[in-house]
């Protein structure tokens, strides 16, 4: 079959996630046929450096035969069985032990799901169940952040703070509120120039103060939990000021409110620690996980549960009426177990912290000298470029679609780099080499140059690509 044949079948039958179906049908999908290392290959023979590790998840890179072998062996032995009705199987039990060994010391239990969205649904159920068992059933409000992403199920959308998602689908889950995000470049700047505005550390404390104000508004006796990512991924790789998380920890301790740290993107080495919580010195009560847990080779997620919540659910809770057909699926669990073993054996988490992350940071920061770039930030193997008008240092009008243009030029030049509005983001596989980072930087710079040239053309009005980018 040729590309046009796949596109015809795709147009006829496949409804894609986060997509304008009509527009995509008119344009035609990109058809990705194979992958190895940090590269994907399309049906037209193009080799493309995957600067997004799929959707933040292919931490070990593509083509790892060890993971294929783990899946094959487990499929032959026990392809499926559930964890309901007083049953278990070795892959889920072993994976649970491994995860709790790698997690912070106060985390000794895990509840398995099929995805990060399901993990956050589970979080909502657990948080409200916990407080009911503690004799405080009115503590039901969960506070999240504006522009946060916690999945696309009804509960995940409700916990997240993305306005376009909230605008579709009718009423959301009640008793969920949102406060400002610690996005200094987007919300902490004011005045003229690229770096003018509020001191980042003062801004971080101000964002934490907004959380406290919301708790006081709702009544501390009514607030159950605060949920946030260590670094906001889909919101635009938003790295909070160093003052932010210490101030948030103090607020939550003051009012005895559970902390939920969404590790779906930041977990399993992305920030140079096993979990983003470790990087920021946090002690979450609940930690949703997915994505890098299996390097995306098979779908699996879960919730790492801190001792005070787990012990209450175990000792006081009776039956917890919640779960999924594929919770702890044996093949997915076996692949995740092998994935974690390889991450450990190859020292990839330490490598991100000590070697390849700092190298990316130095090369990435140099892009800040480009006329289109207002800020180049990174942490571990996650990074963002803020595109600005070279003449003013301020954001372009949203209608110009500059980020979409840059994204398309990246892809045409052999690089996957996502756009979130006019913020360009990367999250490459943890196995990426220095030479491959050099290639990524060269291709990113070429795309920036091409974008600048297009913007200089008379009556330049980039048309947004109908192939929408999932925030997942």
XYZ file of C-alpha atoms in Angstrom:
472
model
C 0.000 0.000 0.000
C 1.105 3.547 -0.738
C 0.710 6.649 1.415
C -2.409 7.732 -0.453
C -4.006 4.306 0.184
C -3.436 4.554 3.933
C -4.703 8.128 3.910
C -7.886 7.077 2.119
C -8.590 4.325 4.647
C -7.697 6.673 7.497
C -10.078 9.323 6.156
C -12.857 6.762 5.780
C -12.643 5.051 9.159
C -10.266 6.498 11.793
C -11.355 9.259 14.159
C -8.109 10.629 15.613
C -7.677 12.040 19.130
C -7.606 15.839 19.531
C -8.353 16.413 15.840
C -10.532 18.476 13.536
C -11.792 15.437 11.633
C -12.956 17.291 8.526
C -9.802 19.365 8.172
C -7.531 16.341 8.658
C -9.470 14.424 6.022
C -8.839 17.215 3.554
C -5.136 17.412 4.407
C -4.301 13.729 4.880
C -2.452 12.108 7.778
C 1.254 11.544 8.091
C 1.802 7.804 7.999
C 4.564 6.579 10.339
C 5.708 3.058 9.459
C 8.685 2.194 11.641
C 11.162 3.542 14.180
C 14.528 2.889 15.793
C 16.508 4.686 18.473
C 15.368 8.302 18.462
C 14.104 8.284 14.871
C 10.765 7.594 13.214
C 10.296 6.836 9.502
C 7.260 7.804 7.450
C 5.719 6.099 4.431
C 7.456 8.562 2.092
C 10.890 7.402 3.219
C 11.685 10.364 5.471
C 13.770 9.819 8.617
C 12.676 12.173 11.402
C 14.294 12.811 14.789
C 11.543 12.367 17.375
C 12.121 15.251 19.742
C 8.958 14.351 21.682
C 9.625 10.653 22.470
C 6.232 9.834 20.996
C 3.964 11.572 23.498
C 6.550 12.145 26.244
C 6.834 8.399 26.765
C 9.432 6.481 24.690
C 12.169 6.940 27.294
C 14.228 3.920 26.196
C 13.923 4.780 22.527
C 12.436 2.701 19.749
C 13.300 -0.847 18.741
C 14.312 -2.285 22.111
C 14.240 -6.034 21.543
C 14.398 -6.657 25.293
C 10.896 -5.227 25.661
C 9.620 -7.200 22.692
C 11.027 -10.365 24.270
C 9.406 -9.587 27.625
C 6.019 -9.182 25.959
C 6.429 -12.326 23.871
C 7.421 -14.503 26.821
C 4.567 -13.237 28.974
C 2.004 -13.666 26.186
C 2.991 -17.303 25.881
C 2.813 -17.922 29.630
C -0.197 -15.833 30.713
C -1.552 -13.379 28.141
C -4.275 -12.065 30.430
C -5.926 -12.462 33.754
C -7.658 -9.943 35.966
C -6.868 -8.814 39.500
C -10.437 -8.958 40.740
C -11.888 -11.718 42.949
C -8.904 -12.277 45.250
C -6.424 -13.057 42.431
C -2.997 -11.809 41.436
C -0.230 -12.822 39.040
C 3.582 -12.547 39.181
C 4.099 -9.672 36.696
C 1.831 -7.253 38.580
C 3.194 -8.266 41.983
C 6.822 -7.868 40.850
C 6.138 -4.539 39.193
C 4.392 -3.238 42.304
C 7.431 -4.135 44.419
C 9.845 -2.504 41.958
C 7.839 0.715 41.754
C 7.619 1.044 45.522
C 11.365 0.462 45.821
C 12.058 3.271 43.342
C 9.481 5.652 44.823
C 10.045 7.935 47.827
C 10.318 6.010 51.112
C 6.798 6.866 52.313
C 5.233 5.255 49.221
C 4.679 1.505 49.553
C 1.579 0.714 47.529
C 0.410 1.040 43.927
C -2.987 0.782 42.226
C -2.700 -0.157 38.532
C -4.663 1.413 35.677
C -4.474 1.385 31.905
C -3.430 5.008 31.371
C -2.649 8.320 32.986
C -6.217 9.478 32.522
C -7.474 6.431 34.409
C -4.848 7.087 37.069
C -6.256 10.550 37.683
C -9.803 9.201 37.783
C -8.523 6.871 40.492
C -6.927 9.773 42.341
C -10.234 11.580 42.569
C -11.961 8.479 43.943
C -9.182 7.795 46.451
C -8.948 11.368 47.716
C -12.648 11.636 48.471
C -12.794 8.115 49.906
C -9.844 8.859 52.211
C -11.454 11.919 53.785
C -14.794 10.156 54.177
C -13.031 7.378 56.098
C -11.295 10.003 58.249
C -14.688 11.303 59.309
C -14.498 14.455 57.165
C -16.852 13.741 54.245
C -17.197 17.433 53.422
C -13.559 17.574 52.319
C -14.353 17.017 48.638
C -12.941 20.019 46.790
C -9.827 19.360 44.728
C -7.776 22.324 43.534
C -5.818 22.115 40.288
C -4.091 24.680 38.114
C -5.294 26.596 35.102
C -3.834 25.281 31.862
C -2.906 21.975 33.540
C -3.467 18.632 31.800
C -4.483 15.546 33.758
C -6.072 13.438 31.030
C -9.115 13.498 28.768
C -11.669 11.394 30.639
C -14.420 13.393 32.331
C -12.587 13.352 35.659
C -9.229 14.051 34.002
C -10.614 17.014 32.068
C -12.238 18.329 35.241
C -9.013 18.083 37.246
C -7.102 19.729 34.409
C -7.506 23.394 33.663
C -7.539 23.617 29.869
C -10.314 25.971 28.767
C -10.898 24.482 25.279
C -11.475 21.056 26.830
C -13.795 22.483 29.474
C -15.839 24.147 26.731
C -16.805 20.793 25.211
C -18.862 17.980 26.656
C -21.258 19.556 29.116
C -21.021 19.682 32.925
C -17.736 18.659 34.521
C -17.187 16.872 37.816
C -18.316 19.241 40.592
C -16.199 20.609 43.425
C -12.999 21.074 41.421
C -11.414 24.529 41.342
C -8.356 25.971 39.597
C -5.711 28.547 40.499
C -3.059 30.325 38.482
C -0.114 28.441 37.039
C 3.536 29.278 37.892
C 4.251 30.414 34.307
C 6.637 33.310 34.684
C 7.265 34.004 30.996
C 3.572 33.992 30.151
C 2.143 35.640 33.259
C 4.945 37.098 35.359
C 6.363 39.482 32.802
C 5.179 43.035 32.304
C 6.606 46.154 30.779
C 8.889 46.445 27.782
C 11.457 43.965 26.542
C 12.006 40.236 26.760
C 12.937 39.888 30.427
C 11.199 42.835 32.069
C 8.674 42.210 34.782
C 8.266 40.638 38.179
C 11.132 38.828 39.860
C 10.605 35.110 39.137
C 11.002 34.069 42.776
C 8.486 36.664 43.957
C 6.161 35.463 41.209
C 6.500 31.858 42.397
C 5.524 32.845 45.932
C 2.610 34.841 44.571
C 1.287 31.763 42.761
C 1.508 29.745 45.975
C -0.345 32.550 47.756
C -3.131 32.198 45.166
C -3.507 28.573 46.254
C -3.824 29.624 49.891
C -6.387 32.253 48.968
C -8.477 29.646 47.141
C -8.323 27.306 50.159
C -9.544 30.103 52.399
C -12.296 30.974 49.923
C -13.568 27.373 49.770
C -12.979 26.723 53.474
C -10.133 24.506 54.604
C -12.659 22.053 56.059
C -13.942 21.490 52.487
C -10.655 21.125 50.562
C -9.368 17.580 50.047
C -6.319 17.891 47.797
C -4.153 19.940 45.475
C -3.070 18.316 42.190
C -0.218 19.514 39.986
C 2.602 18.334 37.754
C 6.178 18.997 38.942
C 6.760 20.628 35.544
C 3.661 21.296 33.454
C 4.164 19.314 30.268
C 1.251 19.793 27.897
C 0.728 23.323 29.194
C 4.025 24.300 27.574
C 6.912 22.748 29.518
C 6.378 25.249 32.331
C 9.217 25.029 34.851
C 8.168 26.777 38.064
C 10.427 29.275 39.835
C 12.506 27.687 42.595
C 10.414 29.485 45.220
C 7.150 27.898 44.107
C 7.154 24.330 45.427
C 8.561 25.141 48.905
C 5.835 27.746 49.318
C 3.144 25.320 48.142
C 4.382 22.632 50.563
C 4.060 25.103 53.438
C 0.504 26.020 52.444
C -0.665 22.404 52.225
C 0.940 21.504 55.558
C -0.716 24.495 57.209
C -4.191 23.325 56.184
C -3.687 19.513 56.190
C -4.530 19.042 52.519
C -3.384 16.060 50.449
C -0.762 16.619 47.763
C -1.210 14.843 44.428
C 1.838 15.128 42.157
C 1.026 14.026 38.618
C 4.137 12.141 37.481
C 2.721 10.899 34.168
C 5.233 12.977 32.183
C 7.935 13.781 34.738
C 8.300 10.268 36.156
C 10.906 7.660 35.172
C 13.875 9.882 34.512
C 12.558 12.817 32.515
C 13.873 15.401 35.022
C 16.996 13.460 36.025
C 15.412 11.673 38.992
C 13.109 8.672 39.100
C 10.280 11.083 39.863
C 9.857 14.831 39.545
C 8.779 14.840 43.176
C 12.309 13.847 44.167
C 13.825 16.696 42.174
C 11.654 19.189 44.047
C 11.868 17.519 47.461
C 8.151 16.739 47.613
C 6.402 13.995 49.592
C 3.165 13.419 47.672
C 0.265 11.469 49.095
C -0.642 10.227 45.616
C 1.436 10.015 42.427
C -0.321 9.195 39.133
C 2.066 7.432 36.695
C 1.991 6.163 33.084
C 3.876 6.976 29.822
C 7.551 6.284 30.655
C 6.515 3.397 32.917
C 6.640 1.125 29.855
C 8.433 3.540 27.507
C 5.111 3.588 25.675
C 5.554 0.054 24.353
C 2.271 -1.065 25.950
C -0.442 0.956 27.736
C -0.158 0.922 31.505
C -0.594 3.434 34.297
C -1.150 3.547 38.009
C -1.228 5.536 41.222
C 1.584 5.328 43.736
C -0.111 5.694 47.116
C 1.563 7.207 50.163
C 1.373 5.438 53.502
C -1.182 7.628 55.246
C -3.696 7.184 52.419
C -2.932 3.499 51.811
C -3.114 2.559 55.474
C -6.467 4.280 55.851
C -7.894 2.556 52.761
C -6.579 -0.813 53.950
C -7.356 -0.665 57.655
C -10.572 1.350 57.669
C -12.014 1.205 54.176
C -13.602 -2.159 53.479
C -14.169 -2.771 49.750
C -12.981 -0.037 47.393
C -15.520 -0.090 44.563
C -13.172 0.933 41.779
C -10.975 -0.771 39.187
C -10.473 -1.686 35.547
C -10.520 -4.839 33.423
C -6.890 -4.240 32.513
C -5.581 -3.126 35.920
C -2.139 -4.737 36.207
C -2.446 -6.480 32.822
C 0.233 -9.224 32.922
C 1.840 -8.455 29.545
C 1.879 -4.695 30.151
C 3.279 -5.266 33.641
C 6.007 -7.576 32.332
C 7.092 -4.997 29.757
C 7.040 -2.212 32.356
C 9.135 -4.342 34.714
C 11.743 -4.968 32.006
C 11.697 -1.290 31.073
C 12.494 -0.259 34.648
C 15.243 -2.886 34.862
C 16.870 -1.463 31.730
C 16.584 2.119 32.933
C 18.413 1.038 36.095
C 21.011 -1.202 34.426
C 21.947 1.449 31.860
C 22.040 4.257 34.432
C 19.804 6.426 32.281
C 18.212 8.415 35.097
C 21.603 9.478 36.467
C 22.771 10.144 32.919
C 19.939 12.624 32.391
C 20.808 14.429 35.628
C 24.595 14.417 35.347
C 25.506 14.279 31.671
C 23.013 14.469 28.825
C 20.572 16.835 30.556
C 23.238 19.473 31.242
C 24.531 19.073 27.686
C 21.062 19.682 26.268
C 20.657 22.675 28.595
C 23.816 24.328 27.290
C 22.947 23.771 23.631
C 19.287 24.665 24.116
C 20.038 27.898 25.969
C 22.100 29.097 23.010
C 18.903 29.237 20.930
C 17.846 32.181 23.097
C 20.099 34.331 20.896
C 17.785 33.737 17.933
C 15.644 36.793 17.099
C 12.434 34.753 17.395
C 13.190 33.312 20.848
C 12.218 35.188 23.988
C 13.196 32.422 26.393
C 14.865 29.005 26.107
C 14.320 26.937 29.245
C 14.978 23.310 30.083
C 15.211 20.839 32.942
C 16.524 17.330 32.449
C 15.262 16.264 29.025
C 12.359 18.642 28.688
C 12.632 22.049 27.074
C 10.675 24.987 25.684
C 11.269 27.922 23.363
C 9.026 30.973 23.653
C 8.492 32.564 20.234
C 8.235 36.352 20.241
C 8.146 39.240 17.785
C 11.808 40.171 17.148
C 10.924 43.867 17.041
C 9.237 44.030 20.452
C 10.049 40.865 22.385
C 6.317 40.394 22.925
C 3.981 37.575 21.871
C 2.540 37.390 18.392
C -1.197 37.681 17.877
C -2.690 34.231 18.335
C -4.370 34.443 14.931
C -1.003 34.399 13.162
C -0.355 30.775 14.143
C 3.404 31.249 14.406
C 3.929 28.200 16.612
C 1.960 26.021 14.206
C 4.055 27.310 11.310
C 7.290 26.579 13.171
C 6.067 23.083 14.091
C 5.278 22.264 10.466
C 8.650 23.588 9.301
C 10.340 21.455 11.960
C 8.609 18.349 10.657
C 9.469 19.237 7.059
C 13.084 19.575 8.168
C 13.204 16.182 9.856
C 12.396 17.041 13.496
C 9.345 16.466 15.685
C 9.006 19.524 17.930
C 5.556 20.336 19.285
C 3.840 23.674 19.573
C 1.646 24.821 22.428
C 0.441 28.109 21.057
C 3.698 29.924 20.318
C 5.706 27.792 22.729
C 7.839 25.110 21.067
C 8.566 22.105 23.266
C 10.776 19.018 23.229
C 10.999 15.848 25.311
C 13.402 13.463 23.556
C 14.109 9.831 24.507
C 16.477 9.457 27.457
C 18.867 7.474 25.243
C 19.554 10.427 22.950
C 23.271 10.966 22.278
C 25.256 14.195 22.194
C 25.515 13.971 18.410
C 21.759 13.535 18.185
C 21.232 16.547 20.457
C 23.500 18.530 18.144
C 21.322 17.398 15.239
C 18.179 18.372 17.142
C 19.562 21.848 17.851
C 20.673 22.347 14.239
C 17.252 21.342 12.931
C 15.460 23.501 15.485
C 17.581 26.497 14.502
C 16.910 25.849 10.814
C 13.167 25.754 11.520
C 13.413 29.032 13.455
C 15.272 30.604 10.538
C 12.661 29.329 8.092
C 9.848 30.610 10.315
C 11.455 34.050 10.530
C 11.843 34.132 6.750
C 8.207 33.199 6.220
C 7.061 35.877 8.635
C 9.038 38.434 6.657
C 7.173 37.606 3.457
C 4.522 40.145 2.377
C 1.113 39.512 3.908
C 2.403 36.425 5.673
C -0.541 34.649 7.264
C 0.375 31.062 8.164
C -2.623 28.752 7.949
C -2.873 26.470 10.965
C -2.230 22.815 10.197
C -5.475 20.844 10.692
C -3.558 18.046 12.396
C -4.078 19.118 15.979
C -1.518 18.416 18.665
C -2.737 16.328 21.585
C -1.952 17.880 24.969
C -1.361 14.431 26.451
